[in-house]
XYZ file of C-alpha atoms in Angstrom:
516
model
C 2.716 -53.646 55.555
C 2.482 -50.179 56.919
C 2.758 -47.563 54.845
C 6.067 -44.902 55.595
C 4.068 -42.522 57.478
C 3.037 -45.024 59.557
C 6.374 -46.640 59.731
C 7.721 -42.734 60.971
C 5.608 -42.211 63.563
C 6.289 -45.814 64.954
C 9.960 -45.316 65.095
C 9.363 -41.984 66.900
C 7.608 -43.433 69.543
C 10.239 -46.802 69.743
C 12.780 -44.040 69.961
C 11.014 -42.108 73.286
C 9.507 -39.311 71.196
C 5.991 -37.822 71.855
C 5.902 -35.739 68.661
C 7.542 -34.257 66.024
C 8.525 -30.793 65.051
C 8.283 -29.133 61.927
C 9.489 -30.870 58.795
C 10.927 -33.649 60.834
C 8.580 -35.974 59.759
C 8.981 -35.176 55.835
C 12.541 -35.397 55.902
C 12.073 -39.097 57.834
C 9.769 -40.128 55.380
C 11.973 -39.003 52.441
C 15.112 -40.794 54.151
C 13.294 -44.055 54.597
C 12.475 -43.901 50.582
C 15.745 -43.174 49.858
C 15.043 -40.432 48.259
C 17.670 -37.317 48.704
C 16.559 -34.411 50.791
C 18.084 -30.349 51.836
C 17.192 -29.804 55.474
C 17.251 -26.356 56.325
C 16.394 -25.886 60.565
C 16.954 -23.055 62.805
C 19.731 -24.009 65.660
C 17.899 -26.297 68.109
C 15.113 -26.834 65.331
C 15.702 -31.012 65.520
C 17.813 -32.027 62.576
C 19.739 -34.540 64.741
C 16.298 -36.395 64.858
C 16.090 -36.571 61.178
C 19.037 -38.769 60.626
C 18.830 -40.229 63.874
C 15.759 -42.156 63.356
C 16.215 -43.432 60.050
C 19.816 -44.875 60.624
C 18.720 -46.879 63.634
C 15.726 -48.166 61.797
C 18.023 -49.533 58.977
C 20.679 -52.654 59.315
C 22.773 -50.717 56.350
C 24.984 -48.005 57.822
C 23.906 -44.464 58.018
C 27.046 -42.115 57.806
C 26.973 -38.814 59.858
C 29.846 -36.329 58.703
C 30.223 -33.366 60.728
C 32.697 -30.335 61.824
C 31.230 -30.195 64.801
C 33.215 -32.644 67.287
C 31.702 -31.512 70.616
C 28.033 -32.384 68.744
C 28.916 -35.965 67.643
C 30.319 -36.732 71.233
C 27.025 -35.844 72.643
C 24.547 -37.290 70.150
C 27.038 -40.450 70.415
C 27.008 -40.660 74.144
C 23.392 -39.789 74.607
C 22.904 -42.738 72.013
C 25.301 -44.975 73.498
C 24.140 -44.684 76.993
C 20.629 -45.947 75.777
C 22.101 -48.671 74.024
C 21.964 -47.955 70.130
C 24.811 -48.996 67.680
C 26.152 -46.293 67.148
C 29.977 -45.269 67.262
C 32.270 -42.521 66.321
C 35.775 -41.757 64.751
C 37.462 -38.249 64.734
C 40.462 -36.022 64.609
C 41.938 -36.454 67.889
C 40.927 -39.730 69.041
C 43.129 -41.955 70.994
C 44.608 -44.867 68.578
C 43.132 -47.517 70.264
C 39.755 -45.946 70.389
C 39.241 -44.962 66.592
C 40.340 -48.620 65.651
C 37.638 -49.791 67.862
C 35.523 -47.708 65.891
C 36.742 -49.255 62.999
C 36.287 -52.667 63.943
C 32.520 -51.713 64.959
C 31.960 -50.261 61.506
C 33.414 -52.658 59.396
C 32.160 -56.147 61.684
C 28.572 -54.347 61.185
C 27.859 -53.688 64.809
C 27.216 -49.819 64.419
C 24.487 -48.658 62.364
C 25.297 -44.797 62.927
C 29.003 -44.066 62.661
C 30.140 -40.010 62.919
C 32.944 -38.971 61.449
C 35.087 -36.067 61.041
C 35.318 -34.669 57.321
C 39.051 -35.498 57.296
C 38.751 -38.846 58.936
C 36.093 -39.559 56.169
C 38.692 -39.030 53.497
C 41.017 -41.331 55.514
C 41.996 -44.325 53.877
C 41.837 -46.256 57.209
C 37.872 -45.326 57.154
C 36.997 -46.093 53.207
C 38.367 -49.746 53.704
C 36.420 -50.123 56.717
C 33.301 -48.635 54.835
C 34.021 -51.317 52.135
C 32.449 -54.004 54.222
C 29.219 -52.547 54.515
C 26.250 -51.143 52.329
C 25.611 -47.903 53.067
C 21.967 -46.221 53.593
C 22.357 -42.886 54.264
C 25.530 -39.696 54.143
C 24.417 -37.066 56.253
C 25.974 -34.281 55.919
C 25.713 -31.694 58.942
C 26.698 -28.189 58.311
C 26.030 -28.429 54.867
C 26.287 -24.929 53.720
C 30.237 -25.642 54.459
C 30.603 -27.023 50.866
C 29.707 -23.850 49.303
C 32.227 -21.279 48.372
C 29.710 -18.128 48.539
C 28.685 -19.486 52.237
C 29.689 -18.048 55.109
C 31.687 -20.615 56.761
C 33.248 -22.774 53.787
C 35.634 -25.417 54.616
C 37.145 -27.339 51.554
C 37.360 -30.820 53.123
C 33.832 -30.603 52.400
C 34.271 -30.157 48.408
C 35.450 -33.990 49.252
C 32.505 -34.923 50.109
C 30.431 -35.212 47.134
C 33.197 -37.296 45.830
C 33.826 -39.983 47.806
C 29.754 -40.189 48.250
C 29.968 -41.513 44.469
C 32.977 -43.823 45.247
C 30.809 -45.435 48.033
C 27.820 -46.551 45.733
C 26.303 -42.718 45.936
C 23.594 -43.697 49.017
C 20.854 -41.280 49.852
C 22.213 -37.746 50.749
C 20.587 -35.725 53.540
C 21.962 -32.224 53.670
C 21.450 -30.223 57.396
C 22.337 -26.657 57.841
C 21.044 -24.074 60.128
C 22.341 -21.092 58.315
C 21.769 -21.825 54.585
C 20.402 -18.834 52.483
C 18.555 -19.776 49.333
C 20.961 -19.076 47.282
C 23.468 -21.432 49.265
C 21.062 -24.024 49.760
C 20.370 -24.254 45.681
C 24.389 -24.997 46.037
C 24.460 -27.713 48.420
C 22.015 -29.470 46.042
C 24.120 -28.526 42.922
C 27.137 -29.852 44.315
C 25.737 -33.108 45.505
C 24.136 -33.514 42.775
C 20.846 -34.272 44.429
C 17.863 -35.784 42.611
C 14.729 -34.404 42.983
C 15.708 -34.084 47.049
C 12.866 -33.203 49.496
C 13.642 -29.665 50.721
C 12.225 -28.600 53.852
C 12.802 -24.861 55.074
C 10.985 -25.444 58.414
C 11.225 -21.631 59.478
C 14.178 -19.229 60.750
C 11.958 -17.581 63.250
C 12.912 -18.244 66.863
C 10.055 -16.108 68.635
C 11.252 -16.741 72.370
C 14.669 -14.560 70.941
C 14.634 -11.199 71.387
C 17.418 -9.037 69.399
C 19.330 -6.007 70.727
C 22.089 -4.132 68.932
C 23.945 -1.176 70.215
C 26.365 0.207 68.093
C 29.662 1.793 70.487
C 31.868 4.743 68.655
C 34.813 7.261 70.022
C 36.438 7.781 72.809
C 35.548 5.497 75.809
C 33.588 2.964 74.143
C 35.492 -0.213 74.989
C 34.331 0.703 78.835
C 31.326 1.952 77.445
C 30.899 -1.599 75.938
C 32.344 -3.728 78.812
C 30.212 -1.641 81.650
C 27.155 -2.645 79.374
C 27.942 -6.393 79.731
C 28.565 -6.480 83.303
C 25.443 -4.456 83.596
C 23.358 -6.984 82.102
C 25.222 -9.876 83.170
C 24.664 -8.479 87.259
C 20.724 -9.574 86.537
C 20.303 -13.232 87.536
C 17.565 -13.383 84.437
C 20.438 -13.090 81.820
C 21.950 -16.009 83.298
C 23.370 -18.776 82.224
C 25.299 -16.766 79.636
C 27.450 -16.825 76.300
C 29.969 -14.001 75.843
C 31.798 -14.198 72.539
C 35.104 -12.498 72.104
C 36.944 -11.864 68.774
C 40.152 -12.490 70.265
C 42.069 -15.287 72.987
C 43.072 -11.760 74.626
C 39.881 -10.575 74.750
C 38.465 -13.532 76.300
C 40.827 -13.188 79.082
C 40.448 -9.588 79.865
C 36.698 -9.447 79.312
C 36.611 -12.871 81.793
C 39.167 -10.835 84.504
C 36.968 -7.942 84.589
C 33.517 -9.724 85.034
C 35.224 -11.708 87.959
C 36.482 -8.604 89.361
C 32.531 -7.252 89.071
C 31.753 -10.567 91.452
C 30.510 -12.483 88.033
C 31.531 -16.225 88.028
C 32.902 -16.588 84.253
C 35.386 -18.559 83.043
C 37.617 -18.249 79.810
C 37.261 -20.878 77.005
C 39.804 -20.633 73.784
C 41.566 -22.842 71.588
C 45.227 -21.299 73.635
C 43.912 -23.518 76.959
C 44.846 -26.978 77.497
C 42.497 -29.511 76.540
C 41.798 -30.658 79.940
C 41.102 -27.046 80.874
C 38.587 -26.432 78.069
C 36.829 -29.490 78.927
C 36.838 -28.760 82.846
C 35.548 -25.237 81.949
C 32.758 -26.722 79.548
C 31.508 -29.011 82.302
C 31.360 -26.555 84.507
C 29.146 -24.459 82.124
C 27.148 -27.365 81.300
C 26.107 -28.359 84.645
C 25.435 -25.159 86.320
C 23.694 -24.891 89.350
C 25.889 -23.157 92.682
C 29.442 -23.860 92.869
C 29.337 -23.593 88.940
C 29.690 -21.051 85.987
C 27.028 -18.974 84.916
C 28.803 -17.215 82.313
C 31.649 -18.582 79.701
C 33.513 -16.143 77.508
C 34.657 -17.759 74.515
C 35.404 -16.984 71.529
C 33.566 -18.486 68.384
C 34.643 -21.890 68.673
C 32.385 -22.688 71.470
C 28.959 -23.491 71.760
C 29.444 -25.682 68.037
C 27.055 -28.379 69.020
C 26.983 -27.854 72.918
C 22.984 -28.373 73.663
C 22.469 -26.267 76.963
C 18.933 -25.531 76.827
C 18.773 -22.906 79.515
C 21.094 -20.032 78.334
C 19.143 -16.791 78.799
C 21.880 -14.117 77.313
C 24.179 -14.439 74.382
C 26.663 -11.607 73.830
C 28.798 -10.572 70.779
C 31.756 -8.122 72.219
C 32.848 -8.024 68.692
C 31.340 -7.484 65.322
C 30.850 -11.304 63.909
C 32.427 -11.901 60.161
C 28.335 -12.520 58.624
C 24.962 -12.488 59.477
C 24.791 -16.206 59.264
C 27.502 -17.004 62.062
C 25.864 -14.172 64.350
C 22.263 -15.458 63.786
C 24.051 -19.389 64.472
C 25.636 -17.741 67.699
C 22.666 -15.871 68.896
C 20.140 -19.428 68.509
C 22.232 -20.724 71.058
C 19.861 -18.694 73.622
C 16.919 -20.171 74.548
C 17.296 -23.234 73.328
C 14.327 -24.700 75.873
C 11.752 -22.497 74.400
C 11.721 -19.856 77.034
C 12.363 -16.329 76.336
C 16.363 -15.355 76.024
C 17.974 -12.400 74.813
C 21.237 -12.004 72.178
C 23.067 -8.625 72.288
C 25.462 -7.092 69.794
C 27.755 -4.452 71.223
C 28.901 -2.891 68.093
C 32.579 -1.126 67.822
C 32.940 0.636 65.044
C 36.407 -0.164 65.165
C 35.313 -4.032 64.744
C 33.948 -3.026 60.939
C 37.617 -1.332 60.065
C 38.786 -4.673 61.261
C 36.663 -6.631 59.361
C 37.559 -4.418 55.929
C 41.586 -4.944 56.945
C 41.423 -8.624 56.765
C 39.257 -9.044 53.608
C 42.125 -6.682 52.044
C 44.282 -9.565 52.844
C 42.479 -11.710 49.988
C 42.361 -8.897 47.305
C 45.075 -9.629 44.364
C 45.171 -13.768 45.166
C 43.478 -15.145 42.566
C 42.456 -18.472 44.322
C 40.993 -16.205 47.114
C 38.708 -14.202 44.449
C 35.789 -16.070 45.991
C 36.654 -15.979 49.269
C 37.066 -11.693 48.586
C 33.973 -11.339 47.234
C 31.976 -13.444 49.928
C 33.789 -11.698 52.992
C 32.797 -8.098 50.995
C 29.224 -9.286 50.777
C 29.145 -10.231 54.327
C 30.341 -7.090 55.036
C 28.001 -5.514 53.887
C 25.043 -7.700 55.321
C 26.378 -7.551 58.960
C 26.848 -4.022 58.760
C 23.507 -3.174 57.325
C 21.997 -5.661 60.152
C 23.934 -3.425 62.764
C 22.589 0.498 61.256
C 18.976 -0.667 60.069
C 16.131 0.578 61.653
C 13.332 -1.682 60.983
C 12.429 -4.652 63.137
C 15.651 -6.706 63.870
C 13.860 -10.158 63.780
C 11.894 -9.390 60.161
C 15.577 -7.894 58.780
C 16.782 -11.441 59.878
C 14.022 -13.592 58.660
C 14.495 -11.587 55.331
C 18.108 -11.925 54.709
C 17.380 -16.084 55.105
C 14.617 -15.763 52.625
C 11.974 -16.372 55.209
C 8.828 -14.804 54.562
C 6.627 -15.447 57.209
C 5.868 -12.901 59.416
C 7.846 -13.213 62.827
C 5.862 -13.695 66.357
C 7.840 -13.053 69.073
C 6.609 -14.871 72.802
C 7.887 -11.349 74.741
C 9.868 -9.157 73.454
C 11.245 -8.695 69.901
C 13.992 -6.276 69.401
C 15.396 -2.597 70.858
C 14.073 -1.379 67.005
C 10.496 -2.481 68.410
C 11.292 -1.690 71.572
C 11.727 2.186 70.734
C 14.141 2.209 74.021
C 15.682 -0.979 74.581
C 16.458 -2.200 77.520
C 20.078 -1.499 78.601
C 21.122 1.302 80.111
C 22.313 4.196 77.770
C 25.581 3.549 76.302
C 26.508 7.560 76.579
C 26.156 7.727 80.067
C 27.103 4.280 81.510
C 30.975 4.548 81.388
C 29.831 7.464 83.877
C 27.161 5.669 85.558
C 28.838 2.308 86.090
C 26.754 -0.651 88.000
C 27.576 -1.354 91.645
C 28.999 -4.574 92.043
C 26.040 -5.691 93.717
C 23.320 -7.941 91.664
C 20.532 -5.782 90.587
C 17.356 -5.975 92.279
C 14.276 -7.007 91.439
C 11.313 -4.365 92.243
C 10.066 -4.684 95.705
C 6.729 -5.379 95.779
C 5.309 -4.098 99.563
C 2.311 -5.362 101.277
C -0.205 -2.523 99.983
C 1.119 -3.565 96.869
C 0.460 -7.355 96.615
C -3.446 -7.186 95.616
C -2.985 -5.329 92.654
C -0.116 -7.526 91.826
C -2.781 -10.407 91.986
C -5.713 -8.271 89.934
C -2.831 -8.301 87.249
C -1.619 -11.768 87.004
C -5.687 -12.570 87.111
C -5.832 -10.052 83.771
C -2.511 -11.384 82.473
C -3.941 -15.326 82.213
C -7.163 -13.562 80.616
C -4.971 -12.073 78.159
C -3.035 -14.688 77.317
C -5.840 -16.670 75.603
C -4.217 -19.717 76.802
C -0.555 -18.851 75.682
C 1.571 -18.938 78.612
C 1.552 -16.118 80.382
C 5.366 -14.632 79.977
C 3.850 -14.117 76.517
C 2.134 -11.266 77.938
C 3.916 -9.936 80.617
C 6.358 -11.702 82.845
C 6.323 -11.374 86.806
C 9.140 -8.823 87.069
C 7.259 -6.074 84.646
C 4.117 -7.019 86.628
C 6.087 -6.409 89.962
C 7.202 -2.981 88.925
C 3.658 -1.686 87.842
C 2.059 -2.720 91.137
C 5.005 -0.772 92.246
C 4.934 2.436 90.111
C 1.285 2.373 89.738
C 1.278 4.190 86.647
C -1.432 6.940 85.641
C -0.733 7.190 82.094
C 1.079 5.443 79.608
C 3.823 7.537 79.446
C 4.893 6.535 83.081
C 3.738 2.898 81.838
C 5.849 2.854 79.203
C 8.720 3.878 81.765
C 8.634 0.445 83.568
C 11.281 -2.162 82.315
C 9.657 -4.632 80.418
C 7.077 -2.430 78.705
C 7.308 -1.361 74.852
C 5.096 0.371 72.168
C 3.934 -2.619 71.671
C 2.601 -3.483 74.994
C 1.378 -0.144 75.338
C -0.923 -0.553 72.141
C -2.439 -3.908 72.897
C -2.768 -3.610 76.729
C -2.145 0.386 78.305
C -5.793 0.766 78.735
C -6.660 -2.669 80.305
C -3.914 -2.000 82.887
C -3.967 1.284 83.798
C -7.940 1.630 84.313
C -6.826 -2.182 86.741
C -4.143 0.343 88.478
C -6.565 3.340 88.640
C -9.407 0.503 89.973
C -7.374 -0.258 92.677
C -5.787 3.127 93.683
C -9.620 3.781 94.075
C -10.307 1.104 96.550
C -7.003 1.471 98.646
C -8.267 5.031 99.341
């Protein structure tokens, strides 16, 4: 009999998988032991996978609870479609359907079921759940069951509960946004044994960070020039805008169209219909279709679009953990995407008003205490000068030292790469999409000379890990003749400059040479 590594990678490969990613494997392994395990991935890190696999490879019933309704539709369709036994029963539902889902759970036809935390509680679903032996409760968005985390929801206190009414199976705990000291309270209150707990890395090195912090008079325009401004370059497309407000979703989305952007409003205030139409829309992309959605937080929970280049905060979000959850949703296909804070400081006098709102309640003592803290963290995030990535990785307890693919962060940067928020209310964009550096005939060899150094450099990384085609567009251009004016040309940082100013500007000077 194969052993359960063995038994892992088979199921990965029955399942279409060519290999795994970090700590996927472990927490299989652990799963198909039974023993109890805290998974703690970035977004788009593969936790899905984790539970996935397992659950199909069992004929017990795996149990996947989650907030996240958009995410369960997809993982259930995408499973569905390719003909596993799964099903799914949430808040919402159609009558008919969820007693379907039900009958599939109860007559043992569905191996994976997902469920809403409130439709887990539901009478309707325990007597169904009756009828079976269950394998495995995976709990998605774990961090939800702690009171000090960021996004607590007490259906989830529930949770550990009814897991002992139901025979106590093997617990898998997912979270994206878990701190240490929240993931040692997931364990606590689940009381896990001995669980497997795999911290596969925060990092997300194709991300690059930029925060820009907007005070006095004019810097709402300041702020929305600054977005249309980025949003007019076709690289920072497909895009996430996230407004604090239904109201500002609407205005923001009214001005962009105005600026020829097509963007679309998504909020809880539309009709279902529309928010789905709007979604799909997004989704699909491509021409006729919406490059940009401005939303506020609600979307994106669970929505896999691999290709988003830009995600924007117009407002100051409540903790580092949501904004680092919101920003992952960039880049999800590897490639190199950027996630921008415009910073009010009117949004951090908002954020003190409404924890006021909790101080004197003594059942909200918690909840005062972990929106102060917060507080505190965000606004630290926003006004510290050191390397926006490592001041991430360090507030998740992440210790190893962050590599981004391109560019890291406008701390790293020394000059980011927006225009300056003091002049652009003055300076606005033309409505026209920027563009791209022309690159003229005399200038195409030593465009080639530097995409022949760029693969050397590389060392076999791609080559956007060096430089991508845009930056190397502009220096044939510019032909720079020092590194000051090098360090002038979008695209270049101190960074750059240290590892690579001489190679390039002795391959500029080499060529100036032979053109004369």
């Amino acid at each position: 009999m194969p052993d359960t590594g063995s038994r892992a990678d088979y199921l990965l490969e029955e399942l279409g998988y060519s290999s795994w990613r970090p700590g996927q494997r472990e927490a299989v392994i652990a799963a198909l032991e039974g023993r109890d395990s805290l998974i703690v991935m970035p977004t788009g890190g593969g936790k899905s996978l984790c539970y996935q696999l397992p659950g199909l490879a069992s004929e017990d019933l795996t149990i996947v609870v989650s907030p996240l309704i958009a995410l369960m539709r997809d993982q259930w369709q995408r499973l569905r479609a390719a003909g596993r036994p799964v099903t799914m029963i949430a808040s919402g539902m159609e009558e008919g359907a969820a007693w379907t889902a039900l009958e599939e759970v109860r007559s043992g036809e569905a191996r994976i079921v997902y469920c809403s935390p409130e439709r887990f509680a539901s009478n309707a679903f325990l007597e169904a759940l009756s009828h079976r032996r269950i394998d495995l409760l995976a709990v998605d968005e774990a961090h939800c069951v702690s009171e000090w985390g960021h996004d607590f929801r007490p259906d989830y206190l529930r949770l550990p509960q009814i897991a002992e009414r139901l025979g106590r199976p093997t617990v898998m705990a997912c979270t994206a946004t878990a701190t240490v000291a929240v993931a040692r309270e997931v364990a606590s209150r689940f009381e896990m044994r001995d669980p497997l707990q795999v911290r596969s890395g925060f990092d997300r090195p194709n991300l690059s960070f930029d925060v820009v912090p907007l005070e006095g008079t004019g810097s709402k325009a300041r702020r929305q020039a600054l977005l249309e401004a980025g949003l007019k370059d076709p690289a920072n497309r497909p895009a996430i805008v996230y407004c604090g407000t239904r109201r500002d979703t609407e205005e923001v989305t009214e001005t962009l169209r105005e600026a020829g952007i097509a963007a679309r409003a998504y909020h809880a205030g539309m009709e279902p219909e529309q928010r789905t139409a709007v979604q799909q829309r997004f989704m699909t992309g491509g021409e006729g279709n919406l490059d940009v959605i401005v939303a506020t937080n609600a979307f994106g929970m669970g929505v896999d679009k691999a290709d988003v280049r830009s995600v924007w905060h117009m407002t100051i979000p409540t903790s580092v953990e949501a904004y680092y959850q919101e920003a992952g949703r960039g880049g999800r296909d590897g490639l190199p995407a950027r996630a921008v804070l415009l910073a009010m400081k009117a949004d951090l006098g908002r954020l003190v008003r409404f924890n006021e709102q909790r101080k004197g309640d003594p059942e909200l003592a918690i909840a005062h205490e972990r929106g102060w803290r917060a507080y505190h963290a965000i606004k630290g995030f926003i006004y510290d000068q050191r390397c926006r990535r490592r001041a991430l990785l360090d507030h998740f307890g992440d210790r190893a030292a962050g590599a981004p693919l391109e560019r890291c962060c406008d701390v790293c940067d020394g000059r980011g790469w927006l225009p300056d928020p003091e002049t652009i209310a003055v300076r606005r964009p033309s409505r026209a999409s920027s563009p791209a550096p022309e690159l003229g005939a005399a200038d195409a060899p030593l465009f080639e000379q530097l995409k022949a150094w760029r693969l050397r450099a590389a060392q076999g990384k791609p080559a956007y890990t060096v430089a991508n085609n845009r930056t190397l567009t502009a220096i044939a251009a510019a032909k720079p003749r020092d590194e000051r004016e090098l360090l002038a040309i979008s695209g270049v940082g101190p960074a750059f400059i240290e590892k690579f100013a001489p190679e390039v500007l002795a391959i500029v000077a080499g060529q100036q040479v032979l053109a004369a």
